[in-house]
Coordinates of N, CA and C in Angstrom, one line a residue:
M1 N 32.5 54.0 -33.8 CA 32.5 52.5 -34.1 C 32.4 51.7 -32.7
K2 N 33.2 52.2 -31.8 CA 33.3 51.5 -30.5 C 31.9 51.7 -29.8
R3 N 31.3 52.9 -29.9 CA 30.0 53.2 -29.3 C 29.0 52.2 -29.9
F4 N 29.0 52.1 -31.2 CA 28.0 51.2 -31.9 C 28.2 49.8 -31.4
Y5 N 29.4 49.4 -31.2 CA 29.7 48.0 -30.8 C 29.1 47.8 -29.4
L6 N 29.3 48.8 -28.5 CA 28.8 48.6 -27.1 C 27.3 48.6 -27.1
L7 N 26.7 49.5 -28.0 CA 25.2 49.5 -28.0 C 24.7 48.1 -28.5
S8 N 25.4 47.6 -29.5 CA 25.0 46.3 -30.1 C 25.0 45.2 -29.0
C9 N 26.1 45.2 -28.2 CA 26.3 44.2 -27.2 C 25.2 44.3 -26.1
A10 N 24.9 45.6 -25.7 CA 23.9 45.8 -24.7 C 22.5 45.4 -25.2
L11 N 22.2 45.6 -26.5 CA 21.0 45.2 -27.1 C 20.9 43.7 -27.1
A12 N 21.9 43.0 -27.5 CA 21.9 41.6 -27.6 C 21.7 41.0 -26.2
L13 N 22.4 41.6 -25.2 CA 22.2 41.1 -23.8 C 20.8 41.3 -23.3
F14 N 20.2 42.4 -23.7 CA 18.8 42.7 -23.3 C 17.8 41.6 -23.9
V15 N 18.1 41.3 -25.2 CA 17.2 40.3 -25.9 C 17.4 39.0 -25.2
V16 N 18.6 38.6 -24.9 CA 18.9 37.3 -24.2 C 18.2 37.2 -22.9
L17 N 18.3 38.3 -22.1 CA 17.7 38.3 -20.8 C 16.1 38.2 -20.9
T18 N 15.6 39.0 -21.9 CA 14.1 39.0 -22.0 C 13.6 37.6 -22.4
I19 N 14.3 36.9 -23.3 CA 13.9 35.6 -23.8 C 14.0 34.6 -22.6
S20 N 15.1 34.7 -21.8 CA 15.3 33.8 -20.7 C 14.3 34.0 -19.6
Y21 N 13.9 35.2 -19.4 CA 12.9 35.5 -18.4 C 11.5 34.9 -18.8
S22 N 11.2 35.2 -20.1 CA 9.9 34.7 -20.6 C 9.8 33.2 -20.6
F23 N 11.0 32.5 -20.9 CA 11.0 31.1 -20.8 C 10.8 30.6 -19.4
Y24 N 11.5 31.2 -18.5 CA 11.4 30.8 -17.1 C 10.0 31.0 -16.6
F25 N 9.4 32.2 -17.0 CA 8.0 32.4 -16.5 C 7.0 31.4 -17.0
E26 N 7.2 31.0 -18.3 CA 6.3 30.0 -18.9 C 6.4 28.7 -18.2
V27 N 7.7 28.2 -18.0 CA 8.0 27.0 -17.4 C 7.4 26.9 -16.0
T28 N 7.7 28.0 -15.2 CA 7.2 28.1 -13.9 C 5.7 28.0 -13.8
N29 N 5.1 28.8 -14.6 CA 3.6 28.8 -14.6 C 3.0 27.4 -15.0
F30 N 3.7 26.8 -16.0 CA 3.2 25.5 -16.5 C 3.3 24.5 -15.4
T31 N 4.5 24.5 -14.7 CA 4.7 23.6 -13.6 C 3.7 23.7 -12.5
A32 N 3.4 25.0 -12.1 CA 2.5 25.3 -11.1 C 1.1 24.8 -11.5
F33 N 0.7 25.1 -12.7 CA -0.6 24.7 -13.2 C -0.7 23.1 -13.2
S34 N 0.4 22.4 -13.6 CA 0.3 21.0 -13.6 C 0.0 20.4 -12.3
V35 N 0.7 21.0 -11.2 CA 0.5 20.5 -9.9 C -0.9 20.8 -9.4
L36 N -1.4 22.0 -9.7 CA -2.7 22.3 -9.2 C -3.8 21.5 -9.9
A37 N -3.6 21.2 -11.2 CA -4.6 20.5 -12.0 C -4.9 19.1 -11.4
E38 N -3.9 18.5 -10.6 CA -4.2 17.2 -10.0 C -5.1 17.3 -8.8
N39 N -5.3 18.5 -8.2 CA -6.2 18.6 -7.1 C -7.7 18.7 -7.6
C40 N -8.6 18.2 -6.9 CA -10.0 18.3 -7.2 C -10.4 17.8 -8.6
E41 N -9.7 16.7 -9.0 CA -9.8 16.3 -10.3 C -10.5 15.0 -10.5
D42 N -10.5 14.1 -9.4 CA -11.2 12.8 -9.5 C -11.6 12.4 -8.1
L43 N -12.3 11.3 -8.0 CA -12.9 10.8 -6.8 C -11.8 10.5 -5.8
F44 N -12.2 10.6 -4.5 CA -11.3 10.1 -3.4 C -12.2 9.6 -2.3
I45 N -11.6 8.9 -1.3 CA -12.4 8.4 -0.2 C -12.5 9.5 0.9
S46 N -13.7 9.8 1.3 CA -13.9 10.9 2.2 C -14.3 10.5 3.6
E47 N -14.8 9.3 3.8 CA -15.1 8.8 5.1 C -15.0 7.3 5.2
Y48 N -14.6 6.8 6.3 CA -14.4 5.4 6.6 C -15.0 5.1 7.9
V49 N -16.0 4.2 8.0 CA -16.6 3.8 9.2 C -16.3 2.4 9.6
E50 N -15.6 2.2 10.7 CA -15.3 0.8 11.1 C -15.9 0.7 12.5
G51 N -17.2 0.5 12.5 CA -18.0 0.5 13.8 C -18.1 -0.8 14.4
S52 N -19.0 -0.9 15.4 CA -19.3 -2.1 16.1 C -20.0 -3.1 15.2
S53 N -19.8 -4.4 15.5 CA -20.4 -5.5 14.7 C -20.1 -5.2 13.2
N54 N -21.2 -5.2 12.4 CA -21.0 -5.0 10.9 C -21.3 -3.6 10.4
N55 N -21.3 -2.7 11.4 CA -21.6 -1.3 11.0 C -20.3 -0.6 10.4
K56 N -20.2 -0.9 9.1 CA -19.0 -0.5 8.3 C -19.5 0.2 7.0
A57 N -18.8 1.2 6.6 CA -19.1 1.9 5.4 C -17.9 2.7 4.8
I58 N -18.0 2.9 3.5 CA -17.0 3.8 2.8 C -17.8 4.9 2.1
E59 N -17.3 6.1 2.2 CA -17.9 7.2 1.5 C -16.9 7.7 0.4
L60 N -17.4 7.8 -0.8 CA -16.6 8.4 -1.9 C -17.1 9.8 -2.1
Y61 N -16.2 10.7 -2.5 CA -16.5 12.1 -2.7 C -16.1 12.5 -4.1
N62 N -17.0 13.3 -4.8 CA -16.7 13.8 -6.1 C -16.3 15.3 -5.9
P63 N -15.0 15.6 -6.1 CA -14.6 17.0 -5.9 C -14.7 17.9 -7.1
T64 N -15.3 17.4 -8.1 CA -15.4 18.2 -9.4 C -16.8 18.9 -9.5
D65 N -16.8 19.8 -10.5 CA -18.1 20.5 -10.7 C -19.0 19.8 -11.7
K66 N -18.7 18.6 -12.0 CA -19.5 17.8 -12.9 C -19.8 16.4 -12.3
A67 N -21.0 15.9 -12.6 CA -21.3 14.5 -12.2 C -20.4 13.5 -12.7
I68 N -20.1 12.4 -11.9 CA -19.2 11.4 -12.4 C -20.0 10.1 -12.4
D69 N -20.0 9.4 -13.5 CA -20.6 8.1 -13.7 C -19.7 7.0 -13.3
L70 N -20.0 6.3 -12.2 CA -19.1 5.3 -11.7 C -19.0 4.1 -12.7
K71 N -20.1 3.8 -13.4 CA -20.1 2.6 -14.3 C -19.3 2.9 -15.5
A72 N -19.6 4.0 -16.2 CA -18.9 4.4 -17.4 C -17.5 4.7 -17.2
G73 N -17.1 5.1 -16.0 CA -15.7 5.5 -15.7 C -14.9 4.3 -15.3
G74 N -15.5 3.1 -15.1 CA -14.7 1.9 -14.8 C -14.1 2.0 -13.4
Y75 N -14.9 2.5 -12.5 CA -14.4 2.6 -11.1 C -14.5 1.3 -10.3
L76 N -13.6 1.0 -9.4 CA -13.5 -0.2 -8.6 C -13.2 0.2 -7.2
L77 N -13.7 -0.6 -6.2 CA -13.3 -0.5 -4.8 C -12.8 -1.9 -4.4
E78 N -11.6 -1.9 -3.9 CA -11.0 -3.2 -3.6 C -10.6 -3.4 -2.1
L79 N -10.7 -4.6 -1.6 CA -10.4 -4.9 -0.2 C -9.2 -5.8 -0.2
Y80 N -8.2 -5.4 0.5 CA -6.9 -6.2 0.7 C -6.9 -6.6 2.2
S81 N -7.1 -7.9 2.5 CA -7.2 -8.3 3.9 C -5.9 -8.8 4.5
N82 N -5.6 -8.4 5.8 CA -4.5 -9.0 6.5 C -3.2 -8.9 5.9
G83 N -2.9 -7.8 5.2 CA -1.5 -7.6 4.6 C -1.4 -8.3 3.3
S84 N -2.4 -8.8 2.7 CA -2.3 -9.4 1.4 C -2.0 -8.4 0.3
A85 N -1.3 -8.8 -0.7 CA -0.9 -7.9 -1.8 C -1.9 -8.1 -3.0
T86 N -2.9 -9.0 -2.8 CA -3.9 -9.3 -3.8 C -5.3 -9.0 -3.2
A87 N -6.1 -8.3 -4.0 CA -7.5 -8.0 -3.5 C -8.3 -9.3 -3.3
G88 N -8.9 -9.4 -2.2 CA -9.8 -10.5 -1.9 C -11.2 -10.3 -2.3
T89 N -11.7 -9.0 -2.3 CA -13.0 -8.7 -2.7 C -13.0 -7.4 -3.5
T90 N -13.7 -7.3 -4.6 CA -13.7 -6.2 -5.4 C -15.2 -5.8 -5.8
L91 N -15.5 -4.5 -5.6 CA -16.8 -4.0 -6.0 C -16.5 -3.3 -7.4
N92 N -17.0 -3.9 -8.4 CA -17.0 -3.3 -9.8 C -18.3 -2.5 -10.0
F93 N -18.2 -1.2 -10.0 CA -19.5 -0.4 -10.1 C -20.2 -0.7 -11.4
S94 N -19.5 -1.1 -12.4 CA -20.2 -1.4 -13.7 C -21.2 -2.5 -13.6
T95 N -21.1 -3.3 -12.5 CA -22.0 -4.5 -12.4 C -23.3 -4.1 -11.6
L96 N -23.3 -2.9 -11.1 CA -24.5 -2.5 -10.4 C -25.6 -2.1 -11.3
S97 N -26.9 -2.3 -10.9 CA -28.0 -2.0 -11.8 C -28.4 -0.5 -11.6
G98 N -29.0 0.0 -12.6 CA -29.5 1.4 -12.6 C -28.4 2.4 -12.7
T99 N -28.7 3.7 -12.5 CA -27.7 4.8 -12.6 C -26.8 4.8 -11.4
V100 N -25.5 4.8 -11.6 CA -24.5 4.8 -10.5 C -23.7 6.1 -10.7
E101 N -24.2 7.2 -10.2 CA -23.6 8.5 -10.5 C -23.4 9.3 -9.2
I102 N -22.3 10.1 -9.1 CA -22.1 11.0 -8.0 C -22.3 12.4 -8.5
P103 N -23.2 13.2 -8.0 CA -23.3 14.6 -8.5 C -22.1 15.4 -8.1
A104 N -22.0 16.6 -8.8 CA -20.9 17.5 -8.5 C -20.9 17.8 -7.0
Y105 N -19.7 17.7 -6.4 CA -19.4 17.9 -5.0 C -20.3 17.0 -4.1
G106 N -20.7 15.9 -4.6 CA -21.6 15.0 -3.9 C -20.8 13.7 -3.4
T107 N -21.6 12.8 -2.7 CA -21.0 11.6 -2.1 C -21.7 10.4 -2.6
Y108 N -21.1 9.3 -2.4 CA -21.7 8.0 -2.7 C -21.2 7.0 -1.6
V109 N -22.1 6.4 -0.9 CA -21.8 5.6 0.3 C -22.0 4.1 0.0
I110 N -21.0 3.3 0.3 CA -21.1 1.8 0.2 C -21.1 1.3 1.6
A111 N -22.1 0.5 2.0 CA -22.2 0.0 3.3 C -22.2 -1.5 3.3
N112 N -21.9 -2.1 4.5 CA -21.9 -3.5 4.7 C -23.4 -4.0 4.6
N113 N -23.5 -5.2 4.1 CA -24.8 -5.8 3.9 C -25.6 -6.0 5.2
S114 N -24.8 -6.2 6.3 CA -25.4 -6.4 7.6 C -25.3 -5.2 8.5
A115 N -25.1 -4.0 8.0 CA -25.0 -2.8 8.8 C -26.4 -2.5 9.4
N116 N -26.4 -1.6 10.4 CA -27.7 -1.2 11.0 C -28.5 -0.4 10.0
D117 N -29.8 -0.2 10.4 CA -30.7 0.5 9.6 C -30.3 2.0 9.3
A118 N -29.7 2.6 10.3 CA -29.3 4.0 10.2 C -28.3 4.2 9.0
I119 N -27.3 3.2 9.0 CA -26.3 3.3 7.9 C -26.9 2.9 6.6
K120 N -27.8 1.9 6.6 CA -28.4 1.5 5.3 C -29.3 2.6 4.7
A121 N -29.9 3.4 5.6 CA -30.8 4.4 5.1 C -30.0 5.5 4.3
I122 N -28.7 5.6 4.6 CA -27.8 6.6 4.0 C -27.1 6.0 2.7
A123 N -26.9 4.7 2.8 CA -26.1 4.0 1.8 C -26.7 4.1 0.4
N124 N -25.8 4.2 -0.6 CA -26.3 4.1 -2.0 C -26.1 2.7 -2.5
A125 N -25.3 1.9 -1.9 CA -25.1 0.5 -2.3 C -24.6 -0.3 -1.1
L126 N -24.9 -1.6 -1.1 CA -24.4 -2.6 -0.1 C -23.5 -3.5 -0.8
S127 N -22.3 -3.8 -0.1 CA -21.3 -4.7 -0.7 C -20.4 -5.4 0.3
G128 N -20.0 -6.6 0.0 CA -19.1 -7.3 0.8 C -17.7 -6.7 0.8
V129 N -17.4 -5.7 0.0 CA -16.1 -5.0 0.0 C -15.9 -4.3 1.3
T130 N -17.0 -4.1 2.0 CA -16.9 -3.4 3.3 C -16.7 -4.4 4.5
N131 N -16.4 -5.6 4.2 CA -16.1 -6.6 5.3 C -14.7 -6.4 5.8
F132 N -14.4 -5.2 6.2 CA -13.0 -4.9 6.6 C -12.9 -4.8 8.1
N133 N -11.6 -5.0 8.6 CA -11.3 -4.7 9.9 C -10.2 -3.6 9.9
G134 N -9.7 -3.3 11.1 CA -8.7 -2.2 11.2 C -7.4 -2.4 10.5
D135 N -7.1 -3.7 10.2 CA -5.8 -4.0 9.5 C -5.9 -4.3 8.1
D136 N -7.0 -4.0 7.4 CA -7.3 -4.3 6.0 C -7.2 -3.0 5.2
A137 N -6.6 -3.1 4.0 CA -6.4 -1.9 3.2 C -7.6 -1.8 2.2
I138 N -8.0 -0.6 1.9 CA -9.0 -0.3 0.9 C -8.4 0.5 -0.2
V139 N -8.7 0.1 -1.5 CA -8.1 0.8 -2.6 C -9.3 1.2 -3.6
L140 N -9.3 2.5 -4.0 CA -10.2 3.0 -5.0 C -9.4 3.2 -6.3
K141 N -10.0 2.6 -7.4 CA -9.3 2.6 -8.7 C -10.3 3.2 -9.7
K142 N -9.7 3.7 -10.8 CA -10.4 4.0 -12.0 C -9.7 3.2 -13.1
G143 N -10.3 2.0 -13.4 CA -9.6 1.1 -14.3 C -8.4 0.5 -13.5
T144 N -7.2 0.7 -14.1 CA -6.0 0.2 -13.4 C -5.3 1.3 -12.6
Q145 N -5.8 2.5 -12.7 CA -5.2 3.7 -12.0 C -5.7 3.8 -10.6
V146 N -4.7 3.8 -9.6 CA -5.1 3.9 -8.2 C -5.4 5.4 -7.9
L147 N -6.5 5.6 -7.4 CA -6.9 7.0 -7.0 C -6.7 7.3 -5.5
D148 N -7.0 6.3 -4.7 CA -6.9 6.5 -3.3 C -6.7 5.2 -2.5
V149 N -6.1 5.3 -1.3 CA -5.9 4.1 -0.5 C -6.1 4.5 1.0
I150 N -6.7 3.6 1.7 CA -6.7 3.6 3.2 C -5.9 2.4 3.6
G151 N -4.9 2.6 4.4 CA -4.0 1.6 4.8 C -2.8 1.5 3.8
Q152 N -2.1 0.3 3.9 CA -1.0 0.1 3.0 C -1.1 -1.4 2.5
V153 N -1.2 -1.5 1.2 CA -1.3 -2.8 0.5 C -0.1 -3.6 0.7
G154 N -0.2 -4.9 1.1 CA 0.9 -5.8 1.3 C 1.5 -5.7 2.7
F155 N 0.9 -4.9 3.6 CA 1.5 -4.8 4.9 C 0.4 -4.9 6.0
D156 N 0.6 -5.7 7.0 CA -0.3 -5.9 8.1 C 0.2 -5.2 9.3
P157 N -0.5 -4.1 9.7 CA -0.1 -3.3 10.9 C -0.3 -4.0 12.2
G158 N -0.9 -5.1 12.2 CA -1.3 -5.8 13.5 C -2.8 -5.7 13.7
T159 N -3.2 -4.6 14.3 CA -4.7 -4.4 14.5 C -5.2 -3.2 13.8
E160 N -4.3 -2.2 13.6 CA -4.8 -0.9 13.0 C -3.7 0.0 12.5
W161 N -4.0 0.9 11.7 CA -3.1 2.0 11.4 C -3.5 3.2 12.2
G162 N -2.6 3.9 12.8 CA -2.9 5.1 13.6 C -3.1 4.7 15.0
S163 N -3.6 5.7 15.8 CA -3.8 5.5 17.2 C -4.9 6.4 17.7
G164 N -5.5 6.0 18.9 CA -6.5 6.8 19.4 C -7.7 6.9 18.5
L165 N -8.4 8.0 18.5 CA -9.6 8.2 17.6 C -9.2 8.2 16.2
T166 N -8.0 8.6 15.9 CA -7.6 8.7 14.4 C -6.9 7.4 14.1
S167 N -7.6 6.3 14.1 CA -7.1 5.0 13.7 C -8.2 4.3 12.9
T168 N -7.8 3.2 12.4 CA -8.7 2.4 11.5 C -9.5 1.3 12.1
Q169 N -9.3 1.2 13.5 CA -10.1 0.2 14.2 C -11.1 0.8 15.2
N170 N -12.3 0.4 15.1 CA -13.4 0.8 16.0 C -13.5 2.4 16.1
N171 N -13.4 3.0 14.9 CA -13.5 4.4 14.8 C -14.1 4.8 13.5
T172 N -14.5 6.1 13.4 CA -14.8 6.7 12.1 C -13.7 7.7 11.8
I173 N -13.2 7.7 10.6 CA -12.3 8.8 10.2 C -12.8 9.5 9.0
R174 N -12.7 10.8 9.0 CA -13.2 11.7 7.9 C -12.0 12.5 7.3
R175 N -12.0 12.6 6.0 CA -11.0 13.4 5.3 C -11.0 14.8 5.7
K176 N -9.9 15.4 6.0 CA -9.9 16.8 6.3 C -10.4 17.6 5.1
A177 N -11.0 18.8 5.3 CA -11.5 19.6 4.3 C -10.5 20.1 3.3
S178 N -9.2 20.2 3.8 CA -8.1 20.8 3.0 C -7.6 19.7 2.0
I179 N -7.9 18.5 2.2 CA -7.4 17.4 1.3 C -8.2 17.4 0.0
K180 N -7.5 17.6 -1.1 CA -8.2 17.7 -2.4 C -8.0 16.6 -3.4
R181 N -7.3 15.6 -3.0 CA -7.0 14.4 -3.9 C -6.7 13.2 -3.0
G182 N -6.7 12.0 -3.6 CA -6.4 10.8 -2.9 C -4.9 10.5 -2.8
D183 N -4.6 9.5 -2.1 CA -3.2 8.9 -2.0 C -3.1 7.9 -3.1
S184 N -2.4 8.1 -4.2 CA -2.3 7.2 -5.3 C -1.2 6.2 -5.2
N185 N -0.5 6.1 -4.0 CA 0.5 5.1 -3.8 C 0.1 4.1 -2.8
P186 N -0.3 2.9 -3.2 CA -0.8 1.9 -2.3 C 0.2 1.3 -1.4
S187 N 1.5 1.5 -1.7 CA 2.6 0.9 -1.0 C 3.3 1.8 0.1
D188 N 2.9 3.1 0.1 CA 3.6 4.0 1.1 C 2.9 3.8 2.4
A189 N 3.7 4.2 3.5 CA 3.2 4.1 4.9 C 2.0 5.0 5.0
F190 N 1.1 4.5 5.9 CA -0.2 5.1 6.1 C -0.3 5.6 7.5
D191 N -0.4 7.0 7.7 CA -0.6 7.6 9.0 C -1.9 8.4 8.8
P192 N -3.0 7.9 9.4 CA -4.3 8.6 9.2 C -4.3 10.0 9.8
S193 N -3.5 10.3 10.7 CA -3.6 11.6 11.4 C -3.1 12.7 10.4
V194 N -2.5 12.4 9.3 CA -2.0 13.4 8.4 C -3.1 14.0 7.6
E195 N -4.0 13.2 7.1 CA -5.1 13.7 6.2 C -6.5 13.5 6.8
W196 N -6.6 12.9 7.9 CA -7.9 12.5 8.4 C -8.2 13.0 9.8
D197 N -9.5 13.2 10.2 CA -9.9 13.6 11.5 C -10.6 12.3 12.1
G198 N -10.4 12.1 13.4 CA -10.9 10.9 14.0 C -12.2 11.1 14.9
Y199 N -13.1 10.1 14.9 CA -14.3 10.2 15.7 C -14.6 8.9 16.3
A200 N -15.4 8.9 17.3 CA -15.7 7.7 18.1 C -16.4 6.6 17.3
E201 N -16.3 5.4 17.8 CA -17.0 4.3 17.1 C -18.5 4.5 16.9
D202 N -18.9 4.2 15.7 CA -20.3 4.3 15.3 C -20.8 5.7 15.0
N203 N -19.9 6.6 14.9 CA -20.2 8.0 14.6 C -20.5 8.1 13.1
I204 N -21.8 8.4 12.7 CA -22.1 8.5 11.3 C -22.8 9.9 11.0
E205 N -22.6 10.9 11.9 CA -23.4 12.1 11.8 C -23.1 12.9 10.5
D206 N -22.0 12.6 9.9 CA -21.6 13.3 8.6 C -21.6 12.3 7.4
L207 N -22.0 11.1 7.7 CA -22.0 10.1 6.6 C -23.0 10.5 5.5
G208 N -22.6 10.5 4.3 CA -23.4 11.0 3.2 C -23.2 12.4 2.8
K209 N -22.4 13.1 3.4 CA -22.0 14.5 3.1 C -20.6 14.8 3.4
H210 N -20.0 15.6 2.7 CA -18.5 15.9 3.0 C -18.2 17.4 2.7
T211 N -17.5 18.0 3.6 CA -17.0 19.4 3.5 C -15.6 19.4 2.9
S212 N -15.5 20.1 1.8 CA -14.2 20.1 1.1 C -13.9 21.5 0.5
E213 N -12.6 21.9 0.5 CA -12.2 23.1 -0.1 C -12.3 23.1 -1.6
C214 N -12.6 21.9 -2.2 CA -12.7 21.8 -3.6 C -14.0 22.6 -4.1
K215 N -15.0 22.6 -3.2 CA -16.3 23.2 -3.5 C -16.1 24.7 -3.3
P216 N -16.4 25.5 -4.4 CA -16.4 27.0 -4.2 C -17.3 27.5 -3.1
S217 N -16.9 28.5 -2.4 CA -17.7 29.1 -1.4 C -18.9 29.8 -2.0
D218 N -20.0 29.7 -1.2 CA -21.2 30.5 -1.7 C -20.9 32.0 -1.6
P219 N -21.5 32.7 -2.6 CA -21.2 34.2 -2.6 C -21.8 34.8 -1.3
T220 N -21.1 35.9 -0.9 CA -21.5 36.6 0.3 C -22.8 37.4 0.0
P221 N -23.8 37.2 0.8 CA -25.1 38.0 0.6 C -24.8 39.5 0.7
I222 N -25.5 40.2 -0.2 CA -25.4 41.7 -0.2 C -26.8 42.2 0.3
C223 N -26.8 42.9 1.4 CA -28.1 43.4 1.9 C -27.9 44.7 2.7
G224 N -29.0 45.3 3.0 CA -29.0 46.5 3.8 C -28.5 47.7 3.2
I225 N -28.4 47.7 1.8 CA -27.9 48.9 1.1 C -29.1 49.8 0.8
T226 N -29.1 51.1 1.2 CA -30.2 52.0 1.0 C -30.0 52.7 -0.4
L227 N -31.0 52.6 -1.3 CA -31.0 53.2 -2.5 C -32.1 54.2 -2.6
G228 N -31.8 55.5 -2.4 CA -32.9 56.5 -2.3 C -33.6 56.3 -1.0
T229 N -34.9 55.9 -1.1 CA -35.7 55.7 0.1 C -35.9 54.2 0.4
A230 N -35.4 53.4 -0.5 CA -35.6 51.9 -0.4 C -34.3 51.2 0.1
T231 N -34.5 50.2 0.9 CA -33.3 49.4 1.4 C -33.3 48.1 0.6
Q232 N -32.1 47.8 0.1 CA -31.9 46.6 -0.7 C -32.1 45.3 0.1
A233 N -33.0 44.4 -0.3 CA -33.1 43.2 0.4 C -31.9 42.3 0.2
C234 N -31.7 41.3 1.1 CA -30.5 40.4 0.9 C -30.7 39.6 -0.3
Q235 N -29.5 39.4 -1.0 CA -29.5 38.5 -2.2 C -28.1 37.9 -2.3
A236 N -28.1 36.7 -2.9 CA -26.8 36.1 -3.1 C -26.0 36.8 -4.2

């Protein structure tokens, strides 16, 4: 009887431990999945050009494997000037004519109306929302949801956020390839050196394209394999 009692206790303990482990495993995996699901999920700002004169532009990046319709999605780009907590200028993509779409892993460039010809040749749209200086915040929204921010809404940094090449005045800053989503908090402190690489004024060599870890790597070519008397040609 005593042996049966001990076996029953051991069995009960085994069942409890198994259920507990399974529950922990499911919760842990669900939590990890939830965090990862936020990456590469929606648009973010991939480049900011604050060049000489009116040579200014904003580049948006689509980190997903499907095209995104800016008009149907209700996307907005807002400009908050000189520490204002209210947007002074808004680009509502639904008001643009024609198709306003970003292909999978593609970009969309909004440039200043008076930018130089080199920038205009790359731009998909021209808008006054790019009449920014180094102390103005830029906010990307989907409806009322904030997707990304450059700067800090409601705060005037003086002349710029950051320092040196990695700052928002008289420079170009590009999102690091490792960044997979935007900053959805418009009120937090902004340090461009954390997520951005800095380049000299009027640098637009990468404007219109973006390198991101969201895009799967191309398969490694297979070539040089000899099958019998024939050598396999390179193929993806």
